[in-house]
PDB file of C-alpha atoms in Angstrom:
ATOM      1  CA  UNK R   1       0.000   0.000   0.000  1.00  0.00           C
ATOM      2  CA  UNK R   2       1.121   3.471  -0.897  1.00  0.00           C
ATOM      3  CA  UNK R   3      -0.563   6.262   0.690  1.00  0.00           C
ATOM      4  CA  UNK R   4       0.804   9.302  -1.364  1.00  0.00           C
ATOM      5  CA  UNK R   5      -0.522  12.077  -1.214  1.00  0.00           C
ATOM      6  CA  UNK R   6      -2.408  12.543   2.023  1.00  0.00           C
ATOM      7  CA  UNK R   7      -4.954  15.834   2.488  1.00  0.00           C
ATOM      8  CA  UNK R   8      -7.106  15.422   5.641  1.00  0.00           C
ATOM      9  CA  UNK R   9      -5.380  14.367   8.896  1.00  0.00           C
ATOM     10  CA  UNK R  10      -7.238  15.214  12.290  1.00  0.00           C
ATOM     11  CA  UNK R  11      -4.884  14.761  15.543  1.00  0.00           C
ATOM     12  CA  UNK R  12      -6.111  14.638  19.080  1.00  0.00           C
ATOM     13  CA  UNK R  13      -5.381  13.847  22.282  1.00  0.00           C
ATOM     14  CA  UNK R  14      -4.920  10.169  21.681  1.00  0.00           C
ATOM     15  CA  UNK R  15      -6.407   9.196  18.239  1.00  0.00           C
ATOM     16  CA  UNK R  16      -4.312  10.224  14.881  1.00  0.00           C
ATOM     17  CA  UNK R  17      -5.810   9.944  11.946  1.00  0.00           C
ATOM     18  CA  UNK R  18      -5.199  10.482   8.330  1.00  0.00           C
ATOM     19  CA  UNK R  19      -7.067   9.891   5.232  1.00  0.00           C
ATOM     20  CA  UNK R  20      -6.551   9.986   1.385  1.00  0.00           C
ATOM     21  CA  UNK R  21      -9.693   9.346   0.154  1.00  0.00           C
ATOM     22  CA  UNK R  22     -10.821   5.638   0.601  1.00  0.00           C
ATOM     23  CA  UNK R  23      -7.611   4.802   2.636  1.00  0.00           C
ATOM     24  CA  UNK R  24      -6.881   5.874   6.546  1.00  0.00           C
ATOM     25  CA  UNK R  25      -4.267   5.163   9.010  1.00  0.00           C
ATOM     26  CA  UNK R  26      -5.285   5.236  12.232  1.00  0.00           C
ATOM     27  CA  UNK R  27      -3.373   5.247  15.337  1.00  0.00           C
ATOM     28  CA  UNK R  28      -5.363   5.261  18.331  1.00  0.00           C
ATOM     29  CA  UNK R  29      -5.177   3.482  22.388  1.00  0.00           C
ATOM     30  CA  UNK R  30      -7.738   0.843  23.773  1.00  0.00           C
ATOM     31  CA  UNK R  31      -8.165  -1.518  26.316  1.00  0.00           C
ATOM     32  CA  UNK R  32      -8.506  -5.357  25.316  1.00  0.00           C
ATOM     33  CA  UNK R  33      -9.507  -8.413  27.509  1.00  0.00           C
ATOM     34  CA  UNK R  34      -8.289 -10.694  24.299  1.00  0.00           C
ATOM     35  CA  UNK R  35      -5.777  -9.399  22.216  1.00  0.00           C
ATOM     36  CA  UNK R  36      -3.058 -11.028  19.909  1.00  0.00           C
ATOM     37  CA  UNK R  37      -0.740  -8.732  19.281  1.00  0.00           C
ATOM     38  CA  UNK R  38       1.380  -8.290  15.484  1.00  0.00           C
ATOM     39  CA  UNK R  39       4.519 -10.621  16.268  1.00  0.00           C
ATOM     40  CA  UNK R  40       5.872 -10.567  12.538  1.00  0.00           C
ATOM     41  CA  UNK R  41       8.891  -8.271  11.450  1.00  0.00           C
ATOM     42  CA  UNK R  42       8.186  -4.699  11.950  1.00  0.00           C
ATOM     43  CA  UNK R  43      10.848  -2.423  11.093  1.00  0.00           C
ATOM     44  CA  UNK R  44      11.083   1.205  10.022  1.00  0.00           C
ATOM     45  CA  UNK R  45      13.172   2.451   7.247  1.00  0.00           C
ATOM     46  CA  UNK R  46      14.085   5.059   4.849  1.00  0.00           C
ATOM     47  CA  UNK R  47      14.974   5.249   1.556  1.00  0.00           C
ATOM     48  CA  UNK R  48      15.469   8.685  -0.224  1.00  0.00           C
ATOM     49  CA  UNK R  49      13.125  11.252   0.594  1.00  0.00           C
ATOM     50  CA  UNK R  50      10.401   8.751   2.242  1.00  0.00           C
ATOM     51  CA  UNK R  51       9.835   6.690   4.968  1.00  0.00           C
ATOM     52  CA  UNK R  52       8.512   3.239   4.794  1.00  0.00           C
ATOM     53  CA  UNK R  53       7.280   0.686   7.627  1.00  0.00           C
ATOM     54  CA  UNK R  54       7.087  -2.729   6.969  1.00  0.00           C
ATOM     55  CA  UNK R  55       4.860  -5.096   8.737  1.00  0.00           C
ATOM     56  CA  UNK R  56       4.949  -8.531   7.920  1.00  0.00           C
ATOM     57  CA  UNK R  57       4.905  -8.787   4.287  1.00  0.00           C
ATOM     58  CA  UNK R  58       2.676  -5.198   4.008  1.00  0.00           C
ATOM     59  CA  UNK R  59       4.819  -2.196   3.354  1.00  0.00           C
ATOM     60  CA  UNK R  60       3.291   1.188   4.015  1.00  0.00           C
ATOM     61  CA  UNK R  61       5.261   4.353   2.657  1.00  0.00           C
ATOM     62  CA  UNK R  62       4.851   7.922   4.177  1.00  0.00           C
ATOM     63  CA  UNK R  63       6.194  11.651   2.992  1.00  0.00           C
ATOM     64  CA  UNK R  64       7.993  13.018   5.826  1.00  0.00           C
ATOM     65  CA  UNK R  65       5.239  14.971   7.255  1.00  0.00           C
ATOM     66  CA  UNK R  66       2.884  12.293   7.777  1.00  0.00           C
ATOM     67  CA  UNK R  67       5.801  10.027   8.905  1.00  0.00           C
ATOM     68  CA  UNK R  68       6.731  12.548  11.782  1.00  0.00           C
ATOM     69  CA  UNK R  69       2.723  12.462  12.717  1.00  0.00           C
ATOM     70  CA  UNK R  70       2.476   8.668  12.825  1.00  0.00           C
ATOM     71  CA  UNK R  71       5.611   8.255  14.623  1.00  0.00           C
ATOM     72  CA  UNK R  72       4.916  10.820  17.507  1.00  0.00           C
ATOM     73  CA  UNK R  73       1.214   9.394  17.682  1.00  0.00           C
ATOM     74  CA  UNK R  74       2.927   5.803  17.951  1.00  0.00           C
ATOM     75  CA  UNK R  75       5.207   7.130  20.677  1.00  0.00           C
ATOM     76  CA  UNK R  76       2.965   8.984  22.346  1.00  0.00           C
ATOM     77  CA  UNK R  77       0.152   6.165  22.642  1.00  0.00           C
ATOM     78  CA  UNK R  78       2.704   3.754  23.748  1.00  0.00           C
ATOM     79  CA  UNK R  79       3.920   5.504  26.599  1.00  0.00           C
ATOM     80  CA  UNK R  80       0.264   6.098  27.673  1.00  0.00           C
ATOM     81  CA  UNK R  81      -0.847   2.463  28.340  1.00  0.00           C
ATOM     82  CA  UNK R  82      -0.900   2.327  32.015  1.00  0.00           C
ATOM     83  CA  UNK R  83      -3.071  -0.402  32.763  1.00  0.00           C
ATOM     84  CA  UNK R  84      -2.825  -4.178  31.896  1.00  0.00           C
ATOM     85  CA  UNK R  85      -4.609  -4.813  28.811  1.00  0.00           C
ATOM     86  CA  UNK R  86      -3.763  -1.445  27.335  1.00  0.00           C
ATOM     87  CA  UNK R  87      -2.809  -2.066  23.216  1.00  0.00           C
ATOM     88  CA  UNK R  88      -2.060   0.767  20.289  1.00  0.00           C
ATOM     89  CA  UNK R  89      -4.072  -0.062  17.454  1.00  0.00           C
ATOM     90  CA  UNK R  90      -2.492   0.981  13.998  1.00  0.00           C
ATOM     91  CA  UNK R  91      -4.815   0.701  11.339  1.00  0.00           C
ATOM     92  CA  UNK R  92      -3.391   1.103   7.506  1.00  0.00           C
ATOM     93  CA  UNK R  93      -6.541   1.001   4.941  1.00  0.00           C
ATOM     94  CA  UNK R  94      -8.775  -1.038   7.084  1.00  0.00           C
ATOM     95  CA  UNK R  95      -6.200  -3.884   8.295  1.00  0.00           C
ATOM     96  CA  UNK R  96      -5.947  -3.485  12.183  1.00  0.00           C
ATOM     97  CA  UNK R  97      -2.203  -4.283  14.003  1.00  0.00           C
ATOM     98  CA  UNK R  98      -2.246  -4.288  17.881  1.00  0.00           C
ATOM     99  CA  UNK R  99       1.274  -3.543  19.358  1.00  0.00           C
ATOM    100  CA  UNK R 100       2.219  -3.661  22.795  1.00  0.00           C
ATOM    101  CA  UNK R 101       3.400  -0.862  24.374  1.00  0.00           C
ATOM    102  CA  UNK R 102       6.738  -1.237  24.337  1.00  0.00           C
ATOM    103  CA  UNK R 103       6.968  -2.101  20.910  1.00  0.00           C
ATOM    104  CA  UNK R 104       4.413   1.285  19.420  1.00  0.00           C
ATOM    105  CA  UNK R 105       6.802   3.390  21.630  1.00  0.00           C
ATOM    106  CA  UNK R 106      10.283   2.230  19.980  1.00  0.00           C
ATOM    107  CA  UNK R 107       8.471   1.839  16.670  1.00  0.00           C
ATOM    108  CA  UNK R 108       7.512   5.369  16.773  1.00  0.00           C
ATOM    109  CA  UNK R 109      10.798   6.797  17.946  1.00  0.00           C
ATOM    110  CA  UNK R 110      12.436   5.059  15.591  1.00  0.00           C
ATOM    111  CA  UNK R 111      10.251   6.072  12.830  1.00  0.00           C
ATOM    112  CA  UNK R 112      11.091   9.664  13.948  1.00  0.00           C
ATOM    113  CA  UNK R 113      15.009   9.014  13.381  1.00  0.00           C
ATOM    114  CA  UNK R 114      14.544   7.550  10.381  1.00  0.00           C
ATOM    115  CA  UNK R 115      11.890  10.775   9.370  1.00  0.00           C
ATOM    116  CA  UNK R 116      15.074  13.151  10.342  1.00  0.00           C
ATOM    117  CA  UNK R 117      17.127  10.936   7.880  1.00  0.00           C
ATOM    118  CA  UNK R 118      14.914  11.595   4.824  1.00  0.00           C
ATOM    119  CA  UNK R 119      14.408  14.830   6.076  1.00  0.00           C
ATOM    120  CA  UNK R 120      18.628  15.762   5.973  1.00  0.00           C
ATOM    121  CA  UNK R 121      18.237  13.220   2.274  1.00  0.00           C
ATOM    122  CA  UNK R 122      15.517  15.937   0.865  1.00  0.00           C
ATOM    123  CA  UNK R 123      17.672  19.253   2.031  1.00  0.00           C
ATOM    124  CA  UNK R 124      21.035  17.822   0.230  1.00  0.00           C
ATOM    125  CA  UNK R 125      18.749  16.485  -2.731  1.00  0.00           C
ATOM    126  CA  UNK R 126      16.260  19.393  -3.656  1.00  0.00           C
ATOM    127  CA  UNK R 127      15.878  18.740  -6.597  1.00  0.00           C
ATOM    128  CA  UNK R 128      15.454  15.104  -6.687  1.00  0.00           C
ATOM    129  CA  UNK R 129      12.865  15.230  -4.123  1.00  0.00           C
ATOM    130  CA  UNK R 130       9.891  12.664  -5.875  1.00  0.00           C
ATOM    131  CA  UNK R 131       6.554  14.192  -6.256  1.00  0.00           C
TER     132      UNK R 131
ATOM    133  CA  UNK P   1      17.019  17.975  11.499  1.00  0.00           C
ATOM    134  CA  UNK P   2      13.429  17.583  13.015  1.00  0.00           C
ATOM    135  CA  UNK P   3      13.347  18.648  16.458  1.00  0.00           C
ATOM    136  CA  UNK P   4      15.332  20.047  18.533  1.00  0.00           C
ATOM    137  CA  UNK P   5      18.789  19.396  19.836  1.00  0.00           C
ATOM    138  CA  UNK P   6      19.537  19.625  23.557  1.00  0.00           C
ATOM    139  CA  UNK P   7      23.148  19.534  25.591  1.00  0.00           C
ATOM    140  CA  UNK P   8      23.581  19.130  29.009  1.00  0.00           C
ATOM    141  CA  UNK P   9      26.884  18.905  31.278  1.00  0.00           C
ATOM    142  CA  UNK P  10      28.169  18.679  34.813  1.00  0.00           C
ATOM    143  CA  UNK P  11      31.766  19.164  35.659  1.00  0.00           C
ATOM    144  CA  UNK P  12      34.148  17.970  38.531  1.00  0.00           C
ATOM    145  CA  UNK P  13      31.166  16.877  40.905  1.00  0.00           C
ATOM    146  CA  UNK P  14      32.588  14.388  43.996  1.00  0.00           C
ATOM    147  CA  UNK P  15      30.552  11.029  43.841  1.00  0.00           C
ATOM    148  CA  UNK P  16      31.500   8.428  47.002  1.00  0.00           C
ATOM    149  CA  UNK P  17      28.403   6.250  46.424  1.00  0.00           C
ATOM    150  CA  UNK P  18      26.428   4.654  43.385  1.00  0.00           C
ATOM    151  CA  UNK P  19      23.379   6.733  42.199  1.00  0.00           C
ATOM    152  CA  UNK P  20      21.614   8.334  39.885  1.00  0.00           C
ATOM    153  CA  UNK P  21      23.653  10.684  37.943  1.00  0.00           C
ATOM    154  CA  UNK P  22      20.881  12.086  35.564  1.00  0.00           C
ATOM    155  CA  UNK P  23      17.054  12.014  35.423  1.00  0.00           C
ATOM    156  CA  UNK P  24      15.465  12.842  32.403  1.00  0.00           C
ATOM    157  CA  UNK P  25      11.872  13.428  32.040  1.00  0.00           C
ATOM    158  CA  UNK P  26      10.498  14.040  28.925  1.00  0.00           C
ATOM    159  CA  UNK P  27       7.709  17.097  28.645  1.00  0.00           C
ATOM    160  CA  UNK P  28       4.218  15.968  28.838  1.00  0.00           C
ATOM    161  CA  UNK P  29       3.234  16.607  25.246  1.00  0.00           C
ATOM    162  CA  UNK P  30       7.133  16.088  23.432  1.00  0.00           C
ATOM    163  CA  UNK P  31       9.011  13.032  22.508  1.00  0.00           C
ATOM    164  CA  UNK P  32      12.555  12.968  23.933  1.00  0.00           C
ATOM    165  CA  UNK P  33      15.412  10.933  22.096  1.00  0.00           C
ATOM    166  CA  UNK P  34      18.353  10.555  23.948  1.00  0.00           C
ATOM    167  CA  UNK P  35      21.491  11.033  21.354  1.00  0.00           C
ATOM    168  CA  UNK P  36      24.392  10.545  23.764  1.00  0.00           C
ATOM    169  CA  UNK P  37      25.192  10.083  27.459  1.00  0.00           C
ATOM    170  CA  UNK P  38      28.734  10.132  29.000  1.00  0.00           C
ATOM    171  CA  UNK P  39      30.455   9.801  32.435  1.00  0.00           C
ATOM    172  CA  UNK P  40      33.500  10.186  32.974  1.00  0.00           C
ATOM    173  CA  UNK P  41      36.297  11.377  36.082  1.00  0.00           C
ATOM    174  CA  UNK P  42      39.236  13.521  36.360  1.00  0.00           C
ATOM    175  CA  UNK P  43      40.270  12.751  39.877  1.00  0.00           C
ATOM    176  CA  UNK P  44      42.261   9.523  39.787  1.00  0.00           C
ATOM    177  CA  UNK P  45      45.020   8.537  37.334  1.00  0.00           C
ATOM    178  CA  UNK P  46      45.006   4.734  38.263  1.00  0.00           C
ATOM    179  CA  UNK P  47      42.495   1.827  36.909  1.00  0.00           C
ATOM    180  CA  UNK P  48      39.500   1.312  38.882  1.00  0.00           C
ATOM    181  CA  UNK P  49      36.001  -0.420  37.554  1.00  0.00           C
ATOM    182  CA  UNK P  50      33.201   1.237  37.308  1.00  0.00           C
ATOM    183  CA  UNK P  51      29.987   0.731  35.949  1.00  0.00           C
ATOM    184  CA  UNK P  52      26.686   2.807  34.262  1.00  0.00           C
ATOM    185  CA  UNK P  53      23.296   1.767  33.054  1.00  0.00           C
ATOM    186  CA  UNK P  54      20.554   3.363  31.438  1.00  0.00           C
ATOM    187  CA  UNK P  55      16.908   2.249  32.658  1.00  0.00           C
ATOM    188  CA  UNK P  56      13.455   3.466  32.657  1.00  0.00           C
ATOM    189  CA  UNK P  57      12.223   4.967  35.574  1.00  0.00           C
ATOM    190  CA  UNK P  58       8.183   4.700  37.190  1.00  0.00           C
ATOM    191  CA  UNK P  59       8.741   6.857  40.232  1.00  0.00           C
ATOM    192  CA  UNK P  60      10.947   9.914  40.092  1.00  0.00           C
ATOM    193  CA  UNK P  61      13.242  10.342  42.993  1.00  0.00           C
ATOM    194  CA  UNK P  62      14.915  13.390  44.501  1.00  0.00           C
ATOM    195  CA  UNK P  63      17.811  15.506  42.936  1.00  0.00           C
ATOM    196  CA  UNK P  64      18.995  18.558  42.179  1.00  0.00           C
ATOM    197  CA  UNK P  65      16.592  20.491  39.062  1.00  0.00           C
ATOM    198  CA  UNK P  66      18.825  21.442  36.265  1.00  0.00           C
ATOM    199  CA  UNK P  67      16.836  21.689  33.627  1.00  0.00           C
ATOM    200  CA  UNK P  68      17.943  25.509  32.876  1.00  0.00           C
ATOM    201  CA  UNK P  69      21.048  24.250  32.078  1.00  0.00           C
ATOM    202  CA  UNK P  70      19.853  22.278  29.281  1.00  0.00           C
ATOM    203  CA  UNK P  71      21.516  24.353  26.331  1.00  0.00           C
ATOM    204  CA  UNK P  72      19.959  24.477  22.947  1.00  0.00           C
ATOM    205  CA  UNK P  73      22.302  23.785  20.326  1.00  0.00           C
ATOM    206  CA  UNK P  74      20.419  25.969  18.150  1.00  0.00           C
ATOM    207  CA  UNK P  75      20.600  29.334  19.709  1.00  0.00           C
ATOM    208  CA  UNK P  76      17.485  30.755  19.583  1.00  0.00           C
ATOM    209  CA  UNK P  77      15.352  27.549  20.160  1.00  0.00           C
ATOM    210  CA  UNK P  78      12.477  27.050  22.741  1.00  0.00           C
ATOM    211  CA  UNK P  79      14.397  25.976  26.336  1.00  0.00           C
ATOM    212  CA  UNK P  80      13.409  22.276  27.003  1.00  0.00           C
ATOM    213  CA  UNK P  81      10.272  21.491  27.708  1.00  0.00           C
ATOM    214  CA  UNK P  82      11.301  18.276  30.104  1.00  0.00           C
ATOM    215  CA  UNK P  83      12.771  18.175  33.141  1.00  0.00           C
ATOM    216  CA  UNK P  84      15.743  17.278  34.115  1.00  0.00           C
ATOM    217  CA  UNK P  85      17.203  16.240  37.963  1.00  0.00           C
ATOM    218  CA  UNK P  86      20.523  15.121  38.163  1.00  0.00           C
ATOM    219  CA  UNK P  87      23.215  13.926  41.499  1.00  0.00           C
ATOM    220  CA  UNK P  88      19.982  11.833  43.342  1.00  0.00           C
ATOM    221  CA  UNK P  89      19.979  12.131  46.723  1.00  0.00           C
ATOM    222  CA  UNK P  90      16.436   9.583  47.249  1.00  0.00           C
ATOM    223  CA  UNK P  91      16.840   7.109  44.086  1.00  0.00           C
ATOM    224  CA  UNK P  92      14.134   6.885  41.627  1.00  0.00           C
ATOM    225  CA  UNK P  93      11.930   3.617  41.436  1.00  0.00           C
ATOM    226  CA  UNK P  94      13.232   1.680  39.051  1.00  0.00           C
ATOM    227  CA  UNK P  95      11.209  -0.327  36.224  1.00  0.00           C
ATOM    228  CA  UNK P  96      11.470  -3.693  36.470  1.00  0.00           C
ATOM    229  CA  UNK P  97      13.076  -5.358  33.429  1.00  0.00           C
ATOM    230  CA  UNK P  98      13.425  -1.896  31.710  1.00  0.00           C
ATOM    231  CA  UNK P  99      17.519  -2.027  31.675  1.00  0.00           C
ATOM    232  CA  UNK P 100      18.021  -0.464  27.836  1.00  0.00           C
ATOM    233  CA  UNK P 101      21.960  -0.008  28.285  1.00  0.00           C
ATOM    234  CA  UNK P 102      24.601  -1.620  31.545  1.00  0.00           C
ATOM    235  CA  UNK P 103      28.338  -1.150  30.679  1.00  0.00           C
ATOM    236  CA  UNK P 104      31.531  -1.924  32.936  1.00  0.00           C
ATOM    237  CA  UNK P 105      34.259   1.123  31.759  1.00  0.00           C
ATOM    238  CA  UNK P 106      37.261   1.743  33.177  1.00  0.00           C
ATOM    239  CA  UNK P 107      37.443   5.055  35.038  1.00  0.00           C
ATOM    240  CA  UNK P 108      40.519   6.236  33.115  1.00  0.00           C
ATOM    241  CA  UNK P 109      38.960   5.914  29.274  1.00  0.00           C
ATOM    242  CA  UNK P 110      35.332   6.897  30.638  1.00  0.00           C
ATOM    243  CA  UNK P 111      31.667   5.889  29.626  1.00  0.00           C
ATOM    244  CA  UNK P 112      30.543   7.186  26.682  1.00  0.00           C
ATOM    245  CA  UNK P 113      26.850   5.741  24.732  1.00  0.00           C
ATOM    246  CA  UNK P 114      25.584   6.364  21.370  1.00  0.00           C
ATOM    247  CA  UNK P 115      23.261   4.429  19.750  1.00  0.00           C
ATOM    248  CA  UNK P 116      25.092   1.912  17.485  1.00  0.00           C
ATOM    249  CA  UNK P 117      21.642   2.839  14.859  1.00  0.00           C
ATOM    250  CA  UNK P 118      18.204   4.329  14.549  1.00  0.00           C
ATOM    251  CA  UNK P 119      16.389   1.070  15.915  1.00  0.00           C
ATOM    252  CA  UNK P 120      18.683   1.387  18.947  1.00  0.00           C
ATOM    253  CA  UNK P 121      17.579   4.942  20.298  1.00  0.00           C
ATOM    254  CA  UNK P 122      16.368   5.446  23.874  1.00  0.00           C
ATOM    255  CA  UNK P 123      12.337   6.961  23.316  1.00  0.00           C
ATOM    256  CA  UNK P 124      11.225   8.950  26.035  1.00  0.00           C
ATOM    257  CA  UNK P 125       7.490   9.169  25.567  1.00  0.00           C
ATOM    258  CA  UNK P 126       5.253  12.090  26.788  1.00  0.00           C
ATOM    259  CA  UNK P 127       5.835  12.558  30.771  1.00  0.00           C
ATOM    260  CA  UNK P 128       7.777   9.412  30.606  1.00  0.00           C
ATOM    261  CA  UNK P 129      11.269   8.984  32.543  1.00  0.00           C
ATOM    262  CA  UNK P 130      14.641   7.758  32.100  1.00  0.00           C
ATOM    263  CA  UNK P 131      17.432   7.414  34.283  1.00  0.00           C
ATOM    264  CA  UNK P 132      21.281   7.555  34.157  1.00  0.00           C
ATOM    265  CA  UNK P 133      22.933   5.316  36.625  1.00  0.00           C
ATOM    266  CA  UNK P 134      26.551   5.487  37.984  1.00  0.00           C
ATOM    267  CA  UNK P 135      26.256   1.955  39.481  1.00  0.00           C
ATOM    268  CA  UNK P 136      29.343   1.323  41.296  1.00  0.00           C
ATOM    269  CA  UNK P 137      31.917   3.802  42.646  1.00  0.00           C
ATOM    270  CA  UNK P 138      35.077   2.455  43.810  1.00  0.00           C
ATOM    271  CA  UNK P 139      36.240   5.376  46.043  1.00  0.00           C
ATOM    272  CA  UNK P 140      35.505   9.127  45.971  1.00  0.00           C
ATOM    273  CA  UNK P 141      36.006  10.288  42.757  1.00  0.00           C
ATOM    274  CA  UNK P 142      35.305  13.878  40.746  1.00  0.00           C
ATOM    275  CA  UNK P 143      32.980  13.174  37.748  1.00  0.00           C
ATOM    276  CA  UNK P 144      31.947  15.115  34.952  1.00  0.00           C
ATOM    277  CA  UNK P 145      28.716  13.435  32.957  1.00  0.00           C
ATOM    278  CA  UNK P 146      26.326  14.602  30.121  1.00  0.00           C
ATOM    279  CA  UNK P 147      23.919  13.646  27.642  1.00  0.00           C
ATOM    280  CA  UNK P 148      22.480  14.805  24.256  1.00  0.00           C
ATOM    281  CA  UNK P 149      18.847  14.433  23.728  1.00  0.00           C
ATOM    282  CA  UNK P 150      16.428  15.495  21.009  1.00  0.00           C
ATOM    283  CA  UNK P 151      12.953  16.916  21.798  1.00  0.00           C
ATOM    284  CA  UNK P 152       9.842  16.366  19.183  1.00  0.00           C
ATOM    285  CA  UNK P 153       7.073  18.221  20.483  1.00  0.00           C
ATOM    286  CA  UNK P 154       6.972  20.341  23.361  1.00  0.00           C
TER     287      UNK P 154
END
């Protein structure tokens, strides 16, 4: 999945989420008695001016703006599950992932390293920055 | 760069007891990264072991606020929005199972910790704490310590 060019985004306390016509990502915090949380590969990377996560064999790239969103919201929801039971939810076009805390919180920061990166990649490459 | 880049350092301060050399709280609606911590001592020229750890913290403890010396490296940019207590005198409670970095140095070469890559980063979430532990001290020694930290947010 792609999500290009992304128009609408609403952020709030806890829920982030952004749209591009039929296709969302949502990060948002809830409480689950039953929960089996996303134990595949889940890295975050960057390659030129973007930043991609990949989860499991789904690969979901961002523009630097929404990457920086998604990352702080991933951060910030991690560190706010205080109680047993507590999950992030990431939704990308539908698809739900639940992530422990621990792992939405590193996720997230390191989605916001990697962000910088393609951020310092787009300032030495103006010109080749993709549209 | 997104964010921005923080500095912090204590010189020549007399340690006779493990503790908690640095607390860092992160502001309540910021990310913190931390970039960089160091320890090191300028008081004894002879080998002694020593040890540091980084860990997350649940219950702040008692030190001394020194948060206004938290320099922008950008001059110009917003002071830090965290907090940050450093030379404990109650420790901080400790998160079980938390221990993100524990290193045995020598006290002549010094600690110093960067993350070896992106994944390996310490994230601070919002309100969230970390702490920076001098775990042994052999005998009274003068330290100087720092750390480098990036705030997202705030």
């Amino acid at each position: 999945m792609v999500a290009g060019v992304l128009v609408a985004n609403l952020v709030s306390s806890k829920r982030l989420e952004i749209r591009n016509g039929e296709q969302r990502i949502v990060v948002d915090r809830k409480r689950e008695s039953l929960f089996v949380p996303f134990v595949g590969e889940m890295r975050a990377r960057f390659r030129g001016d973007r930043v991609y996560i990949l989860l499991g064999s789904k690969m979901l790239e961002m523009t630097t703006p929404i990457a920086a969103k998604v990352g702080f919201a991933l951060t910030k929801n991690g560190g706010a599950c205080f109680y047993q039971g507590d999950v992030v939810s990431f939704q990308i076009g539908g698809e739900e992932f639940c992530l422990l805390p621990e792992t939405a919180l590193q996720l997230g920061g390191v989605m916001l390293r990697k962000t910088d990166r393609a951020d310092d990649w787009q300032r030495e490459n103006p010109r080749r920055v993709m549209q | 760069m997104i964010g921005r880049m923080y500095g912090f350092g204590i010189e020549a301060q007399a340690q006779t007891t493990a503790k908690t050399l640095m607390e860092l709280a992160s502001a309540a609606d910021g990310v913190t990264l931390l970039e960089r911590a160091n320890i090191g001592q300028s008081s004894f020229d002879t080998s002694e072991n020593l040890s540091a750890r980084i860990q997350r913290i649940t219950t702040t403890g008692t030190g001394t606020t020194s948060t206004s010396g938290v320099a922008p490296f950008q001059v110009g940019d917003a002071a830090f929005g965290g907090v940050l207590e450093t030379n404990s005198t109650i420790e901080p409670s400790y998160t079980a199972s938390t221990v993100l970095v524990s290193q045995g140095f020598n006290c002549l070469s010094g600690w110093l910790w960067t993350p070896a890559n992106d994944d390996e980063v310490v994230v601070i979430s919002p309100s969230a704490l970390v702490g920076i532990k001098l775990n042994t001290t052999a005998t009274s020694m003068t330290f100087d310590y720092g750390m480098t930290c990036r705030e997202i947010g705030g």
